PDB file of C-alpha atoms in Angstrom:
ATOM      1  CA  UNK A   1     -26.882 -18.433 -38.560  1.00  0.00           C
ATOM      2  CA  UNK A   2     -29.389 -15.417 -37.690  1.00  0.00           C
ATOM      3  CA  UNK A   3     -29.425 -15.171 -33.382  1.00  0.00           C
ATOM      4  CA  UNK A   4     -25.908 -17.092 -33.207  1.00  0.00           C
ATOM      5  CA  UNK A   5     -23.203 -15.610 -31.161  1.00  0.00           C
ATOM      6  CA  UNK A   6     -20.142 -13.857 -32.486  1.00  0.00           C
ATOM      7  CA  UNK A   7     -17.805 -13.614 -29.273  1.00  0.00           C
ATOM      8  CA  UNK A   8     -18.257 -12.868 -25.804  1.00  0.00           C
ATOM      9  CA  UNK A   9     -15.507 -10.630 -23.814  1.00  0.00           C
ATOM     10  CA  UNK A  10     -15.717 -11.777 -19.840  1.00  0.00           C
ATOM     11  CA  UNK A  11     -15.218  -9.683 -16.341  1.00  0.00           C
ATOM     12  CA  UNK A  12     -14.864 -12.533 -13.573  1.00  0.00           C
ATOM     13  CA  UNK A  13     -14.195 -12.406 -10.030  1.00  0.00           C
ATOM     14  CA  UNK A  14     -14.318 -14.682  -6.828  1.00  0.00           C
ATOM     15  CA  UNK A  15     -17.342 -14.342  -4.812  1.00  0.00           C
ATOM     16  CA  UNK A  16     -16.981 -14.502  -0.643  1.00  0.00           C
ATOM     17  CA  UNK A  17     -16.958 -18.404  -1.211  1.00  0.00           C
ATOM     18  CA  UNK A  18     -13.935 -18.268  -3.174  1.00  0.00           C
ATOM     19  CA  UNK A  19     -16.058 -19.408  -6.433  1.00  0.00           C
ATOM     20  CA  UNK A  20     -15.560 -18.136  -9.739  1.00  0.00           C
ATOM     21  CA  UNK A  21     -18.263 -16.144 -11.492  1.00  0.00           C
ATOM     22  CA  UNK A  22     -18.404 -14.180 -14.304  1.00  0.00           C
ATOM     23  CA  UNK A  23     -19.896 -10.677 -13.219  1.00  0.00           C
ATOM     24  CA  UNK A  24     -20.944  -9.193 -16.497  1.00  0.00           C
ATOM     25  CA  UNK A  25     -19.525  -9.793 -20.103  1.00  0.00           C
ATOM     26  CA  UNK A  26     -20.424  -7.778 -23.612  1.00  0.00           C
ATOM     27  CA  UNK A  27     -21.896 -10.423 -25.890  1.00  0.00           C
ATOM     28  CA  UNK A  28     -21.487 -10.190 -29.654  1.00  0.00           C
ATOM     29  CA  UNK A  29     -24.385 -11.413 -31.424  1.00  0.00           C
ATOM     30  CA  UNK A  30     -25.738 -11.834 -35.279  1.00  0.00           C
ATOM     31  CA  UNK A  31     -29.005 -10.511 -36.334  1.00  0.00           C
ATOM     32  CA  UNK A  32     -29.099 -11.085 -39.942  1.00  0.00           C
ATOM     33  CA  UNK A  33     -26.292 -12.926 -41.774  1.00  0.00           C
ATOM     34  CA  UNK A  34     -28.348 -12.474 -45.298  1.00  0.00           C
ATOM     35  CA  UNK A  35     -25.670 -11.144 -47.573  1.00  0.00           C
ATOM     36  CA  UNK A  36     -26.062  -7.466 -47.971  1.00  0.00           C
ATOM     37  CA  UNK A  37     -27.816  -6.612 -44.986  1.00  0.00           C
ATOM     38  CA  UNK A  38     -25.890  -8.370 -42.106  1.00  0.00           C
ATOM     39  CA  UNK A  39     -26.827  -7.341 -38.938  1.00  0.00           C
ATOM     40  CA  UNK A  40     -25.052  -7.225 -35.136  1.00  0.00           C
ATOM     41  CA  UNK A  41     -25.386  -6.087 -32.163  1.00  0.00           C
ATOM     42  CA  UNK A  42     -24.268  -5.560 -28.378  1.00  0.00           C
ATOM     43  CA  UNK A  43     -25.393  -7.048 -24.768  1.00  0.00           C
ATOM     44  CA  UNK A  44     -24.347  -5.479 -21.801  1.00  0.00           C
ATOM     45  CA  UNK A  45     -24.907  -8.413 -19.043  1.00  0.00           C
ATOM     46  CA  UNK A  46     -24.311  -7.710 -15.291  1.00  0.00           C
ATOM     47  CA  UNK A  47     -24.786  -9.622 -12.328  1.00  0.00           C
ATOM     48  CA  UNK A  48     -27.402  -8.186 -10.023  1.00  0.00           C
ATOM     49  CA  UNK A  49     -28.188 -10.464  -7.156  1.00  0.00           C
ATOM     50  CA  UNK A  50     -26.638 -13.607  -8.114  1.00  0.00           C
ATOM     51  CA  UNK A  51     -28.284 -13.419 -11.588  1.00  0.00           C
ATOM     52  CA  UNK A  52     -26.982 -12.086 -15.005  1.00  0.00           C
ATOM     53  CA  UNK A  53     -29.082  -8.998 -16.179  1.00  0.00           C
ATOM     54  CA  UNK A  54     -28.847  -7.844 -19.633  1.00  0.00           C
ATOM     55  CA  UNK A  55     -28.362  -4.338 -18.842  1.00  0.00           C
ATOM     56  CA  UNK A  56     -28.017  -2.615 -22.171  1.00  0.00           C
ATOM     57  CA  UNK A  57     -28.472  -3.688 -25.685  1.00  0.00           C
ATOM     58  CA  UNK A  58     -27.134  -1.810 -28.695  1.00  0.00           C
ATOM     59  CA  UNK A  59     -28.937  -3.388 -32.171  1.00  0.00           C
ATOM     60  CA  UNK A  60     -26.877  -3.299 -35.313  1.00  0.00           C
ATOM     61  CA  UNK A  61     -29.201  -0.527 -36.501  1.00  0.00           C
ATOM     62  CA  UNK A  62     -28.577   1.714 -33.840  1.00  0.00           C
ATOM     63  CA  UNK A  63     -31.178   1.641 -31.239  1.00  0.00           C
ATOM     64  CA  UNK A  64     -30.266   1.335 -27.930  1.00  0.00           C
ATOM     65  CA  UNK A  65     -32.498  -0.394 -24.953  1.00  0.00           C
ATOM     66  CA  UNK A  66     -32.119  -0.366 -21.215  1.00  0.00           C
ATOM     67  CA  UNK A  67     -34.207  -2.631 -19.850  1.00  0.00           C
ATOM     68  CA  UNK A  68     -35.364  -4.164 -22.989  1.00  0.00           C
ATOM     69  CA  UNK A  69     -34.131  -6.338 -25.226  1.00  0.00           C
ATOM     70  CA  UNK A  70     -35.549  -5.460 -28.543  1.00  0.00           C
ATOM     71  CA  UNK A  71     -35.285  -1.243 -28.069  1.00  0.00           C
ATOM     72  CA  UNK A  72     -38.228   0.022 -30.648  1.00  0.00           C
ATOM     73  CA  UNK A  73     -36.673   3.807 -30.422  1.00  0.00           C
ATOM     74  CA  UNK A  74     -33.725   5.210 -30.964  1.00  0.00           C
ATOM     75  CA  UNK A  75     -32.878   5.529 -26.929  1.00  0.00           C
ATOM     76  CA  UNK A  76     -35.822   2.904 -25.646  1.00  0.00           C
ATOM     77  CA  UNK A  77     -35.475   3.030 -21.577  1.00  0.00           C
ATOM     78  CA  UNK A  78     -38.335   0.251 -20.142  1.00  0.00           C
ATOM     79  CA  UNK A  79     -38.561  -0.213 -16.527  1.00  0.00           C
ATOM     80  CA  UNK A  80     -41.144  -1.319 -14.144  1.00  0.00           C
ATOM     81  CA  UNK A  81     -40.777   0.243 -10.383  1.00  0.00           C
ATOM     82  CA  UNK A  82     -43.567   0.151  -7.665  1.00  0.00           C
ATOM     83  CA  UNK A  83     -41.939   3.653  -6.498  1.00  0.00           C
ATOM     84  CA  UNK A  84     -39.272   5.760  -7.537  1.00  0.00           C
ATOM     85  CA  UNK A  85     -38.496   6.936 -11.083  1.00  0.00           C
ATOM     86  CA  UNK A  86     -37.257   4.847 -14.144  1.00  0.00           C
ATOM     87  CA  UNK A  87     -35.400   8.075 -15.548  1.00  0.00           C
ATOM     88  CA  UNK A  88     -33.517  10.532 -13.869  1.00  0.00           C
ATOM     89  CA  UNK A  89     -31.887  13.517 -15.071  1.00  0.00           C
ATOM     90  CA  UNK A  90     -29.834  15.751 -12.844  1.00  0.00           C
ATOM     91  CA  UNK A  91     -27.476  18.568 -13.457  1.00  0.00           C
ATOM     92  CA  UNK A  92     -25.290  20.122 -10.591  1.00  0.00           C
ATOM     93  CA  UNK A  93     -23.426  22.712 -12.186  1.00  0.00           C
ATOM     94  CA  UNK A  94     -24.025  26.137 -11.299  1.00  0.00           C
ATOM     95  CA  UNK A  95     -24.212  28.848 -14.420  1.00  0.00           C
ATOM     96  CA  UNK A  96     -26.299  31.099 -16.685  1.00  0.00           C
ATOM     97  CA  UNK A  97     -26.555  28.257 -19.757  1.00  0.00           C
ATOM     98  CA  UNK A  98     -27.192  25.005 -17.308  1.00  0.00           C
ATOM     99  CA  UNK A  99     -29.880  22.762 -18.582  1.00  0.00           C
ATOM    100  CA  UNK A 100     -31.549  19.735 -17.046  1.00  0.00           C
ATOM    101  CA  UNK A 101     -32.874  18.634 -20.235  1.00  0.00           C
ATOM    102  CA  UNK A 102     -33.189  20.112 -23.535  1.00  0.00           C
ATOM    103  CA  UNK A 103     -35.137  18.718 -26.580  1.00  0.00           C
ATOM    104  CA  UNK A 104     -35.336  19.965 -29.869  1.00  0.00           C
ATOM    105  CA  UNK A 105     -37.257  17.838 -32.189  1.00  0.00           C
ATOM    106  CA  UNK A 106     -39.700  18.762 -34.994  1.00  0.00           C
ATOM    107  CA  UNK A 107     -39.835  21.516 -37.787  1.00  0.00           C
ATOM    108  CA  UNK A 108     -43.474  21.226 -38.627  1.00  0.00           C
ATOM    109  CA  UNK A 109     -46.231  22.843 -36.727  1.00  0.00           C
ATOM    110  CA  UNK A 110     -47.480  19.453 -36.541  1.00  0.00           C
ATOM    111  CA  UNK A 111     -45.023  17.859 -34.843  1.00  0.00           C
ATOM    112  CA  UNK A 112     -44.625  17.359 -31.428  1.00  0.00           C
ATOM    113  CA  UNK A 113     -41.266  18.300 -29.594  1.00  0.00           C
ATOM    114  CA  UNK A 114     -42.306  16.837 -26.242  1.00  0.00           C
ATOM    115  CA  UNK A 115     -45.298  14.279 -25.539  1.00  0.00           C
ATOM    116  CA  UNK A 116     -46.896  12.466 -22.275  1.00  0.00           C
ATOM    117  CA  UNK A 117     -49.254   9.610 -21.931  1.00  0.00           C
ATOM    118  CA  UNK A 118     -50.065   7.313 -19.335  1.00  0.00           C
ATOM    119  CA  UNK A 119     -49.502   3.460 -19.096  1.00  0.00           C
ATOM    120  CA  UNK A 120     -53.331   3.707 -21.192  1.00  0.00           C
ATOM    121  CA  UNK A 121     -51.354   5.344 -23.757  1.00  0.00           C
ATOM    122  CA  UNK A 122     -54.083   8.153 -23.120  1.00  0.00           C
ATOM    123  CA  UNK A 123     -52.656  11.676 -24.292  1.00  0.00           C
ATOM    124  CA  UNK A 124     -51.653  13.347 -21.021  1.00  0.00           C
ATOM    125  CA  UNK A 125     -50.214  16.763 -22.757  1.00  0.00           C
ATOM    126  CA  UNK A 126     -48.281  17.633 -25.192  1.00  0.00           C
ATOM    127  CA  UNK A 127     -45.928  20.587 -26.674  1.00  0.00           C
ATOM    128  CA  UNK A 128     -45.817  20.980 -30.351  1.00  0.00           C
ATOM    129  CA  UNK A 129     -42.874  22.377 -32.858  1.00  0.00           C
ATOM    130  CA  UNK A 130     -44.715  25.753 -32.742  1.00  0.00           C
ATOM    131  CA  UNK A 131     -44.474  26.014 -28.856  1.00  0.00           C
ATOM    132  CA  UNK A 132     -48.408  25.682 -28.362  1.00  0.00           C
ATOM    133  CA  UNK A 133     -49.034  23.087 -25.690  1.00  0.00           C
ATOM    134  CA  UNK A 134     -51.863  21.313 -24.946  1.00  0.00           C
ATOM    135  CA  UNK A 135     -53.202  19.384 -21.880  1.00  0.00           C
ATOM    136  CA  UNK A 136     -55.893  17.046 -22.795  1.00  0.00           C
ATOM    137  CA  UNK A 137     -55.976  18.083 -26.214  1.00  0.00           C
ATOM    138  CA  UNK A 138     -53.229  16.999 -28.638  1.00  0.00           C
ATOM    139  CA  UNK A 139     -54.115  19.673 -31.329  1.00  0.00           C
ATOM    140  CA  UNK A 140     -53.681  23.058 -29.131  1.00  0.00           C
ATOM    141  CA  UNK A 141     -54.963  25.951 -31.196  1.00  0.00           C
ATOM    142  CA  UNK A 142     -53.463  28.567 -28.778  1.00  0.00           C
ATOM    143  CA  UNK A 143     -49.985  28.753 -26.716  1.00  0.00           C
ATOM    144  CA  UNK A 144     -51.739  26.953 -24.082  1.00  0.00           C
ATOM    145  CA  UNK A 145     -54.741  24.686 -24.231  1.00  0.00           C
ATOM    146  CA  UNK A 146     -56.389  23.357 -21.491  1.00  0.00           C
ATOM    147  CA  UNK A 147     -59.115  20.493 -22.213  1.00  0.00           C
ATOM    148  CA  UNK A 148     -61.216  18.605 -19.796  1.00  0.00           C
ATOM    149  CA  UNK A 149     -63.648  15.804 -20.888  1.00  0.00           C
ATOM    150  CA  UNK A 150     -67.345  16.916 -21.292  1.00  0.00           C
ATOM    151  CA  UNK A 151     -69.279  16.500 -17.652  1.00  0.00           C
ATOM    152  CA  UNK A 152     -66.476  18.100 -15.818  1.00  0.00           C
ATOM    153  CA  UNK A 153     -67.771  19.846 -13.305  1.00  0.00           C
ATOM    154  CA  UNK A 154     -65.012  20.160 -10.694  1.00  0.00           C
ATOM    155  CA  UNK A 155     -62.355  22.903 -11.383  1.00  0.00           C
ATOM    156  CA  UNK A 156     -59.737  21.655 -13.652  1.00  0.00           C
ATOM    157  CA  UNK A 157     -57.191  24.925 -13.287  1.00  0.00           C
ATOM    158  CA  UNK A 158     -56.045  26.532 -10.264  1.00  0.00           C
ATOM    159  CA  UNK A 159     -53.587  29.591  -9.872  1.00  0.00           C
ATOM    160  CA  UNK A 160     -52.204  30.791  -6.590  1.00  0.00           C
ATOM    161  CA  UNK A 161     -50.368  33.893  -5.929  1.00  0.00           C
ATOM    162  CA  UNK A 162     -47.359  32.804  -4.700  1.00  0.00           C
ATOM    163  CA  UNK A 163     -47.130  35.354  -1.694  1.00  0.00           C
ATOM    164  CA  UNK A 164     -50.690  34.892  -0.553  1.00  0.00           C
ATOM    165  CA  UNK A 165     -52.197  31.700  -0.732  1.00  0.00           C
ATOM    166  CA  UNK A 166     -55.540  32.892  -0.076  1.00  0.00           C
ATOM    167  CA  UNK A 167     -55.962  34.445  -3.339  1.00  0.00           C
ATOM    168  CA  UNK A 168     -55.879  31.395  -5.199  1.00  0.00           C
ATOM    169  CA  UNK A 169     -58.707  31.635  -8.711  1.00  0.00           C
ATOM    170  CA  UNK A 170     -60.384  28.497  -9.768  1.00  0.00           C
ATOM    171  CA  UNK A 171     -61.567  28.118 -13.705  1.00  0.00           C
ATOM    172  CA  UNK A 172     -64.100  25.620 -14.406  1.00  0.00           C
ATOM    173  CA  UNK A 173     -66.163  26.493 -17.494  1.00  0.00           C
ATOM    174  CA  UNK A 174     -63.382  28.754 -19.525  1.00  0.00           C
ATOM    175  CA  UNK A 175     -63.039  32.454 -19.052  1.00  0.00           C
TER     176      UNK A 175
END
């Protein structure tokens, strides 16, 4: 039946008291038993501070979840940290073609290659497939478009010269 277990690969060991424990396991999960639409997934469980933690989920449709048992995206990373980063990507190689992160997406000018929102889903910035960048807008009409809410009186752009910190320029109402 749906949500049944289809098997378990267990990794056991003894703790410092000599008690045998399951330190981690891979669990096969049946997601759908309907003939012609069968789905199955895997759950990777690890031990953290004495409790089992579902560290990684691989759904039958190929979606991968870290920190979530129901990934909504091809790669869905969910976390709650009071400090530090949820995802950290580091490339320590030295070369002319080394990249830390490359995102390739979208073929139409209205597609997003990169999009950042806050926890309230407010748009912070976008990079569109045509290379235009919008900060405060999702529909930039120039290579770089900055938008501040109406009534904003403070300077919202600051440009510093690297050699001379006294030569900074502030922009408030446009150019």
